[in-house]
Amino acid sequence: MEIRQFITFRTIVDVGSYTNAAAKLGYTQSTITAHIQALEQQLGGPVFSYVKRELHLTDLGRELVGMIDELLGSYQRIEKLNDNRVNGELKIAAPESLTISRLGPILKTYSMKYPEVKIKLSNGTCGDNQKELLNGNVDVAFMLWPELQTDNYVYHKLHKEEIVLVTAPEKASHFDDYKGTEACFVTNEEGCSYRVMFEEHVIKQDIPRFQTMELWSLEAIKQVVASGLGFAALPLVTVEKEIENGTLKLLEHTESFKPIYSYMMVRSKNWHSPAVDKFMEIVRELSNKKIEV
C-alpha cells in the first residue's frame, strides 16, 4: 500500500466524489480510480459503493476511515520533523456576524505570524458554511448555533453569544410595546441561526407575527433599524459600538431566548495541514477560556 492511496481515499471521503477528489489533488480521474482499485485489491474488498448513483462508504470503508486518519496524522508529523515552515492555503467559511466581530484580531495575528499562508475567507449562512466544510471546500468553518451534538466533524465551542433586540433611540423601549402591532422585524437571510431562533420563539410563545424585512447584510440591517424602521434581533457583539455611541438602543424584554454559541469546526480529528493546526491554536488562544453556561 502507498501513502498516496490513503490520501486519495480520504480526499474522496471529504469531497464526496472521484471527480472532486481528482480536481482537488490535481490528478486525472483515471489515476484516482487506479489508486482506489489498488487499495481495494490489497484490502480484499470494496471501500466504496454506489446507491442510486450516489457514492457511499462500504462497511470496510467506514472501518478504514479512522485508521487512515491516524496514519495520515503520523505521516504529517513525520513530514514536519525537519520543516518548521507553515505555508500553503487556508480556506475559511464564516457568517458575516462573526467575520466582522470576532475574526479580525484572529486573522491579523495569524497573518503576521504565518505570512506564507494564503487565506481565503468566504461568508455564508451557518448552514451553508457547514455544508462547505463537509464537502471539503473549506478547511475551517465558523458558525453560530445552539448546542451541537454531532459526529460529522470536530467542533470547538468559543463563546456564548448573547442575542439582543435593538431599535432606534426614539422608538419604544420595551418589546411588549411592539407585540400585536405592525412593527417590522428587520433581519438577514433565511437559515441564519439567530433569525431562526427568534422566529421559533415568537411561534412558541404565541406572539403575533411581525412584518419581516429581509436585508442582504448586517450593516444594512443596523442602518435601517437606526433610521427608525422596526427592530432587529442580533448578537450583542455585533452592535456594541452602535449601542455605545447611541445609534441604536437595547430593546428591553422579559423573553427567554434559546442560548446560541459560536463554534469553530474542522472535519477530522487527526489529519490537518500545519496551516490549519496553527490557525486552530490561535483561535483557541484568543477566544475566551471560560464559556458561560
mmCIF file of C-alpha atoms in Angstrom:
data_model
loop_
_atom_site.group_PDB
_atom_site.id
_atom_site.type_symbol
_atom_site.label_atom_id
_atom_site.label_comp_id
_atom_site.label_asym_id
_atom_site.label_seq_id
_atom_site.Cartn_x
_atom_site.Cartn_y
_atom_site.Cartn_z
ATOM 1 C CA MET A 1 0.000 0.000 0.000
ATOM 2 C CA GLU A 2 1.153 3.540 -0.748
ATOM 3 C CA ILE A 3 0.506 6.717 1.224
ATOM 4 C CA ARG A 4 -0.946 8.411 -1.857
ATOM 5 C CA GLN A 5 -3.672 5.745 -1.973
ATOM 6 C CA PHE A 6 -4.658 6.646 1.581
ATOM 7 C CA ILE A 7 -4.628 10.361 0.757
ATOM 8 C CA THR A 8 -6.798 9.724 -2.297
ATOM 9 C CA PHE A 9 -9.233 7.641 -0.253
ATOM 10 C CA ARG A 10 -9.513 10.285 2.497
ATOM 11 C CA THR A 11 -9.963 13.069 -0.051
ATOM 12 C CA ILE A 12 -12.823 11.206 -1.738
ATOM 13 C CA VAL A 13 -14.493 10.790 1.666
ATOM 14 C CA ASP A 14 -14.096 14.526 2.297
ATOM 15 C CA VAL A 15 -15.288 15.839 -1.072
ATOM 16 C CA GLY A 16 -17.828 13.147 -1.946
ATOM 17 C CA SER A 17 -16.770 12.000 -5.411
ATOM 18 C CA TYR A 18 -13.900 10.767 -7.570
ATOM 19 C CA THR A 19 -14.276 13.821 -9.817
ATOM 20 C CA ASN A 20 -13.973 16.335 -6.985
ATOM 21 C CA ALA A 21 -11.048 14.441 -5.500
ATOM 22 C CA ALA A 22 -9.232 14.496 -8.836
ATOM 23 C CA ALA A 23 -9.718 18.265 -9.071
ATOM 24 C CA LYS A 24 -8.530 18.851 -5.503
ATOM 25 C CA LEU A 25 -5.450 16.611 -5.757
ATOM 26 C CA GLY A 26 -4.519 17.566 -9.324
ATOM 27 C CA TYR A 27 -4.860 14.008 -10.668
ATOM 28 C CA THR A 28 -6.779 12.645 -13.618
ATOM 29 C CA GLN A 29 -9.893 10.694 -12.722
ATOM 30 C CA SER A 30 -8.283 7.518 -14.069
ATOM 31 C CA THR A 31 -5.416 7.978 -11.585
ATOM 32 C CA ILE A 32 -7.892 8.362 -8.741
ATOM 33 C CA THR A 33 -9.658 5.187 -9.866
ATOM 34 C CA ALA A 34 -6.347 3.328 -10.087
ATOM 35 C CA HIS A 35 -5.408 4.357 -6.541
ATOM 36 C CA ILE A 36 -8.684 3.062 -5.127
ATOM 37 C CA GLN A 37 -8.561 -0.154 -7.143
ATOM 38 C CA ALA A 38 -5.037 -0.854 -5.869
ATOM 39 C CA LEU A 39 -6.148 -0.156 -2.297
ATOM 40 C CA GLU A 40 -9.185 -2.424 -2.639
ATOM 41 C CA GLN A 41 -7.042 -5.196 -4.095
ATOM 42 C CA GLN A 42 -4.742 -5.051 -1.070
ATOM 43 C CA LEU A 43 -7.690 -4.986 1.347
ATOM 44 C CA GLY A 44 -9.613 -7.730 -0.435
ATOM 45 C CA GLY A 45 -12.863 -5.826 -0.825
ATOM 46 C CA PRO A 46 -14.512 -2.573 -1.998
ATOM 47 C CA VAL A 47 -14.286 0.594 0.080
ATOM 48 C CA PHE A 48 -16.963 2.494 -1.880
ATOM 49 C CA SER A 49 -20.294 1.551 -3.418
ATOM 50 C CA TYR A 50 -22.906 3.398 -5.454
ATOM 51 C CA VAL A 51 -26.506 3.656 -4.273
ATOM 52 C CA LYS A 52 -28.800 5.393 -6.748
ATOM 53 C CA ARG A 53 -25.726 6.942 -8.374
ATOM 54 C CA GLU A 54 -24.513 8.365 -5.056
ATOM 55 C CA LEU A 55 -21.136 7.332 -3.649
ATOM 56 C CA HIS A 56 -21.219 5.692 -0.210
ATOM 57 C CA LEU A 57 -18.668 4.046 2.053
ATOM 58 C CA THR A 58 -18.922 0.283 2.470
ATOM 59 C CA ASP A 59 -18.573 -1.277 5.924
ATOM 60 C CA LEU A 60 -14.913 -1.878 5.097
ATOM 61 C CA GLY A 61 -14.510 1.746 4.019
ATOM 62 C CA ARG A 62 -16.073 3.079 7.218
ATOM 63 C CA GLU A 63 -13.758 0.907 9.292
ATOM 64 C CA LEU A 64 -10.814 2.219 7.313
ATOM 65 C CA VAL A 65 -11.506 5.953 7.841
ATOM 66 C CA GLY A 66 -10.360 6.176 11.460
ATOM 67 C CA MET A 67 -7.222 4.131 10.872
ATOM 68 C CA ILE A 68 -6.269 6.198 7.833
ATOM 69 C CA ASP A 69 -6.789 9.420 9.790
ATOM 70 C CA GLU A 70 -4.339 8.148 12.409
ATOM 71 C CA LEU A 71 -1.860 7.069 9.763
ATOM 72 C CA LEU A 72 -2.042 10.370 7.874
ATOM 73 C CA GLY A 73 -1.693 12.273 11.130
ATOM 74 C CA SER A 74 1.511 10.358 11.871
ATOM 75 C CA TYR A 75 2.723 10.828 8.305
ATOM 76 C CA GLN A 76 2.132 14.557 8.571
ATOM 77 C CA ARG A 77 4.061 14.797 11.828
ATOM 78 C CA ILE A 78 6.968 12.900 10.257
ATOM 79 C CA GLU A 79 6.962 15.312 7.313
ATOM 80 C CA LYS A 80 7.127 18.260 9.690
ATOM 81 C CA LEU A 81 10.096 16.961 11.710
ATOM 82 C CA ASN A 82 12.565 18.896 9.573
ATOM 83 C CA ASP A 83 10.246 21.593 8.292
ATOM 84 C CA ASN A 84 9.058 24.362 10.588
ATOM 85 C CA ARG A 85 7.546 26.388 7.746
ATOM 86 C CA VAL A 86 3.799 26.944 7.710
ATOM 87 C CA ASN A 87 2.639 27.762 4.216
ATOM 88 C CA GLY A 88 0.071 26.856 1.572
ATOM 89 C CA GLU A 89 -3.572 27.884 1.513
ATOM 90 C CA LEU A 90 -6.142 28.163 4.298
ATOM 91 C CA LYS A 91 -9.828 28.283 3.310
ATOM 92 C CA ILE A 92 -12.243 29.588 5.926
ATOM 93 C CA ALA A 93 -16.026 29.952 5.887
ATOM 94 C CA ALA A 94 -17.801 32.147 8.436
ATOM 95 C CA PRO A 95 -21.075 34.023 8.863
ATOM 96 C CA GLU A 96 -20.870 37.776 8.376
ATOM 97 C CA SER A 97 -21.635 38.398 12.061
ATOM 98 C CA LEU A 98 -18.527 36.525 13.238
ATOM 99 C CA THR A 99 -16.380 37.876 10.410
ATOM 100 C CA ILE A 100 -16.927 41.481 11.459
ATOM 101 C CA SER A 101 -16.989 40.942 15.221
ATOM 102 C CA ARG A 102 -14.628 38.079 16.068
ATOM 103 C CA LEU A 103 -12.285 37.167 13.213
ATOM 104 C CA GLY A 104 -10.406 40.456 12.732
ATOM 105 C CA PRO A 105 -7.865 40.021 15.568
ATOM 106 C CA ILE A 106 -7.554 36.307 14.789
ATOM 107 C CA LEU A 107 -6.749 36.853 11.111
ATOM 108 C CA LYS A 108 -4.360 39.713 11.903
ATOM 109 C CA THR A 109 -2.418 37.623 14.433
ATOM 110 C CA TYR A 110 -2.310 34.615 12.124
ATOM 111 C CA SER A 111 -1.206 36.601 9.063
ATOM 112 C CA MET A 112 1.588 38.322 10.970
ATOM 113 C CA LYS A 113 2.832 35.024 12.403
ATOM 114 C CA TYR A 114 2.444 32.929 9.218
ATOM 115 C CA PRO A 115 2.749 35.311 6.249
ATOM 116 C CA GLU A 116 3.386 32.492 3.774
ATOM 117 C CA VAL A 117 -0.165 31.156 4.163
ATOM 118 C CA LYS A 118 -2.694 32.454 1.654
ATOM 119 C CA ILE A 119 -6.063 32.957 3.367
ATOM 120 C CA LYS A 120 -9.363 32.666 1.519
ATOM 121 C CA LEU A 121 -12.400 33.745 3.560
ATOM 122 C CA SER A 122 -15.973 33.252 2.375
ATOM 123 C CA ASN A 123 -19.179 34.397 4.059
ATOM 124 C CA GLY A 124 -22.402 32.394 4.125
ATOM 125 C CA THR A 125 -25.165 31.266 6.425
ATOM 126 C CA CYS A 126 -24.189 28.877 9.187
ATOM 127 C CA GLY A 127 -25.879 26.011 7.347
ATOM 128 C CA ASP A 128 -24.032 26.831 4.123
ATOM 129 C CA ASN A 129 -20.698 27.045 5.952
ATOM 130 C CA GLN A 130 -21.316 23.647 7.500
ATOM 131 C CA LYS A 131 -22.002 22.150 4.052
ATOM 132 C CA GLU A 132 -18.867 23.741 2.625
ATOM 133 C CA LEU A 133 -16.838 22.094 5.365
ATOM 134 C CA LEU A 134 -18.413 18.654 4.965
ATOM 135 C CA ASN A 135 -17.994 18.848 1.172
ATOM 136 C CA GLY A 136 -14.298 19.580 1.556
ATOM 137 C CA ASN A 137 -14.477 23.065 0.027
ATOM 138 C CA VAL A 138 -13.067 24.785 3.126
ATOM 139 C CA ASP A 139 -10.632 23.772 5.861
ATOM 140 C CA VAL A 140 -12.261 25.570 8.790
ATOM 141 C CA ALA A 141 -15.824 26.764 9.313
ATOM 142 C CA PHE A 142 -17.348 29.041 11.920
ATOM 143 C CA MET A 143 -20.987 29.125 12.894
ATOM 144 C CA LEU A 144 -23.446 30.475 15.438
ATOM 145 C CA TRP A 145 -25.706 27.726 16.691
ATOM 146 C CA PRO A 146 -27.428 26.287 19.768
ATOM 147 C CA GLU A 147 -25.810 23.301 21.486
ATOM 148 C CA LEU A 148 -24.174 20.953 18.950
ATOM 149 C CA GLN A 149 -24.172 17.180 19.127
ATOM 150 C CA THR A 150 -22.699 15.624 16.008
ATOM 151 C CA ASP A 151 -20.040 13.173 14.893
ATOM 152 C CA ASN A 152 -19.788 14.632 11.383
ATOM 153 C CA TYR A 153 -16.926 16.958 12.305
ATOM 154 C CA VAL A 154 -14.831 18.181 15.213
ATOM 155 C CA TYR A 155 -16.045 21.390 16.818
ATOM 156 C CA HIS A 156 -14.759 23.793 19.450
ATOM 157 C CA LYS A 157 -17.178 25.979 21.416
ATOM 158 C CA LEU A 158 -15.755 29.501 21.575
ATOM 159 C CA HIS A 159 -18.243 31.962 23.102
ATOM 160 C CA LYS A 160 -21.775 32.187 24.375
ATOM 161 C CA GLU A 161 -23.269 34.824 22.076
ATOM 162 C CA GLU A 162 -25.958 36.953 23.705
ATOM 163 C CA ILE A 163 -28.780 37.758 21.284
ATOM 164 C CA VAL A 164 -30.313 41.180 21.913
ATOM 165 C CA LEU A 165 -33.184 43.189 20.479
ATOM 166 C CA VAL A 166 -32.222 46.633 19.194
ATOM 167 C CA THR A 167 -34.176 49.577 17.849
ATOM 168 C CA ALA A 168 -33.735 53.303 17.136
ATOM 169 C CA PRO A 169 -33.207 55.598 20.160
ATOM 170 C CA GLU A 170 -36.515 57.426 19.629
ATOM 171 C CA LYS A 171 -38.621 54.265 19.397
ATOM 172 C CA ALA A 172 -40.494 52.491 22.216
ATOM 173 C CA SER A 173 -38.120 50.969 24.769
ATOM 174 C CA HIS A 174 -39.881 47.689 25.638
ATOM 175 C CA PHE A 175 -40.546 44.719 23.387
ATOM 176 C CA ASP A 176 -44.085 44.372 24.787
ATOM 177 C CA ASP A 177 -44.952 47.662 23.064
ATOM 178 C CA TYR A 178 -44.271 46.021 19.685
ATOM 179 C CA LYS A 179 -46.401 42.918 20.190
ATOM 180 C CA GLY A 180 -49.661 42.917 18.244
ATOM 181 C CA THR A 181 -48.596 45.907 16.157
ATOM 182 C CA GLU A 182 -47.433 46.225 12.571
ATOM 183 C CA ALA A 183 -43.846 46.644 13.733
ATOM 184 C CA CYS A 184 -41.218 45.478 11.259
ATOM 185 C CA PHE A 185 -38.726 42.754 12.160
ATOM 186 C CA VAL A 186 -35.582 43.614 10.174
ATOM 187 C CA THR A 187 -33.405 40.562 9.642
ATOM 188 C CA ASN A 188 -30.981 38.758 7.382
ATOM 189 C CA GLU A 189 -31.450 35.766 5.113
ATOM 190 C CA GLU A 190 -33.342 32.578 5.879
ATOM 191 C CA GLY A 191 -31.164 29.962 7.529
ATOM 192 C CA CYS A 192 -29.495 32.474 9.872
ATOM 193 C CA SER A 193 -29.375 30.779 13.278
ATOM 194 C CA TYR A 194 -30.458 33.721 15.411
ATOM 195 C CA ARG A 195 -33.241 34.630 12.973
ATOM 196 C CA VAL A 196 -34.493 31.038 13.200
ATOM 197 C CA MET A 197 -34.201 31.156 16.985
ATOM 198 C CA PHE A 198 -36.217 34.381 17.248
ATOM 199 C CA GLU A 199 -38.934 33.288 14.819
ATOM 200 C CA GLU A 200 -39.320 29.933 16.568
ATOM 201 C CA HIS A 201 -39.563 31.776 19.893
ATOM 202 C CA VAL A 202 -42.324 34.020 18.538
ATOM 203 C CA ILE A 203 -44.318 30.996 17.405
ATOM 204 C CA LYS A 204 -43.757 29.051 20.631
ATOM 205 C CA GLN A 205 -44.860 31.997 22.799
ATOM 206 C CA ASP A 206 -47.920 32.720 20.609
ATOM 207 C CA ILE A 207 -46.647 36.219 19.891
ATOM 208 C CA PRO A 208 -48.373 37.695 16.805
ATOM 209 C CA ARG A 209 -46.084 37.500 13.799
ATOM 210 C CA PHE A 210 -44.315 40.674 12.733
ATOM 211 C CA GLN A 211 -43.825 42.063 9.275
ATOM 212 C CA THR A 212 -40.434 40.881 8.062
ATOM 213 C CA MET A 213 -37.906 42.872 6.072
ATOM 214 C CA GLU A 214 -35.038 40.699 4.822
ATOM 215 C CA LEU A 215 -31.796 42.524 4.006
ATOM 216 C CA TRP A 216 -28.539 41.398 2.476
ATOM 217 C CA SER A 217 -26.038 42.483 5.137
ATOM 218 C CA LEU A 218 -25.649 43.113 8.829
ATOM 219 C CA GLU A 219 -24.591 46.704 8.207
ATOM 220 C CA ALA A 220 -27.733 47.312 6.167
ATOM 221 C CA ILE A 221 -29.887 45.892 8.962
ATOM 222 C CA LYS A 222 -28.297 48.184 11.539
ATOM 223 C CA GLN A 223 -28.665 51.276 9.349
ATOM 224 C CA VAL A 224 -32.315 50.572 8.539
ATOM 225 C CA VAL A 225 -33.182 49.967 12.203
ATOM 226 C CA ALA A 226 -31.246 53.098 13.261
ATOM 227 C CA SER A 227 -33.305 55.105 10.779
ATOM 228 C CA GLY A 228 -36.424 54.239 12.792
ATOM 229 C CA LEU A 229 -37.874 51.257 10.939
ATOM 230 C CA GLY A 230 -38.735 48.444 13.352
ATOM 231 C CA PHE A 231 -36.303 46.345 15.375
ATOM 232 C CA ALA A 232 -33.740 43.574 14.930
ATOM 233 C CA ALA A 233 -32.516 40.533 16.872
ATOM 234 C CA LEU A 234 -28.726 40.413 16.634
ATOM 235 C CA PRO A 235 -25.686 39.115 18.542
ATOM 236 C CA LEU A 236 -24.673 41.715 21.111
ATOM 237 C CA VAL A 237 -21.065 41.622 19.929
ATOM 238 C CA THR A 238 -22.184 42.982 16.508
ATOM 239 C CA VAL A 239 -23.987 46.064 17.895
ATOM 240 C CA GLU A 240 -21.911 47.050 20.937
ATOM 241 C CA LYS A 241 -20.369 50.070 19.193
ATOM 242 C CA GLU A 242 -23.748 51.349 17.969
ATOM 243 C CA ILE A 243 -25.270 50.987 21.443
ATOM 244 C CA GLU A 244 -22.296 52.788 22.982
ATOM 245 C CA ASN A 245 -22.465 55.735 20.559
ATOM 246 C CA GLY A 246 -26.263 55.990 20.731
ATOM 247 C CA THR A 247 -27.024 54.984 17.134
ATOM 248 C CA LEU A 248 -29.054 52.030 18.437
ATOM 249 C CA LYS A 249 -30.533 51.174 21.820
ATOM 250 C CA LEU A 250 -31.324 47.898 23.538
ATOM 251 C CA LEU A 251 -34.972 46.933 23.493
ATOM 252 C CA GLU A 252 -35.949 45.775 26.977
ATOM 253 C CA HIS A 253 -37.779 42.457 27.229
ATOM 254 C CA THR A 254 -38.583 39.546 29.526
ATOM 255 C CA GLU A 255 -38.223 36.830 26.876
ATOM 256 C CA SER A 256 -36.031 33.766 27.431
ATOM 257 C CA PHE A 257 -34.214 33.110 24.185
ATOM 258 C CA LYS A 258 -32.516 29.801 23.427
ATOM 259 C CA PRO A 259 -28.731 30.100 24.070
ATOM 260 C CA ILE A 260 -26.558 30.413 20.982
ATOM 261 C CA TYR A 261 -22.811 29.814 20.821
ATOM 262 C CA SER A 262 -20.034 30.498 18.353
ATOM 263 C CA TYR A 263 -18.143 27.433 17.126
ATOM 264 C CA MET A 264 -15.037 26.613 15.124
ATOM 265 C CA MET A 265 -15.267 23.368 13.143
ATOM 266 C CA VAL A 266 -12.888 21.112 11.210
ATOM 267 C CA ARG A 267 -13.535 17.779 9.505
ATOM 268 C CA SER A 268 -11.050 15.376 11.009
ATOM 269 C CA LYS A 269 -9.633 14.688 14.468
ATOM 270 C CA ASN A 270 -6.210 13.633 13.272
ATOM 271 C CA TRP A 271 -5.328 14.930 9.830
ATOM 272 C CA HIS A 272 -4.880 18.684 9.409
ATOM 273 C CA SER A 273 -2.352 20.675 7.452
ATOM 274 C CA PRO A 274 0.143 22.720 9.504
ATOM 275 C CA ALA A 275 -1.696 25.857 8.364
ATOM 276 C CA VAL A 276 -4.955 24.547 9.842
ATOM 277 C CA ASP A 277 -3.304 23.362 13.066
ATOM 278 C CA LYS A 278 -1.691 26.742 13.701
ATOM 279 C CA PHE A 279 -4.901 28.598 12.911
ATOM 280 C CA MET A 280 -6.830 26.469 15.390
ATOM 281 C CA GLU A 281 -4.196 27.176 18.036
ATOM 282 C CA ILE A 282 -4.526 30.932 17.562
ATOM 283 C CA VAL A 283 -8.335 30.827 17.623
ATOM 284 C CA ARG A 284 -8.289 28.943 20.909
ATOM 285 C CA GLU A 285 -5.648 31.276 22.381
ATOM 286 C CA LEU A 286 -7.595 34.431 21.505
ATOM 287 C CA SER A 287 -11.007 33.110 22.456
ATOM 288 C CA ASN A 288 -12.389 33.089 25.958
ATOM 289 C CA LYS A 289 -11.043 30.199 28.004
ATOM 290 C CA LYS A 290 -14.215 30.001 30.082
ATOM 291 C CA ILE A 291 -17.597 29.532 28.383
ATOM 292 C CA GLU A 292 -20.668 30.913 30.119
ATOM 293 C CA VAL A 293 -23.426 28.327 30.569
#
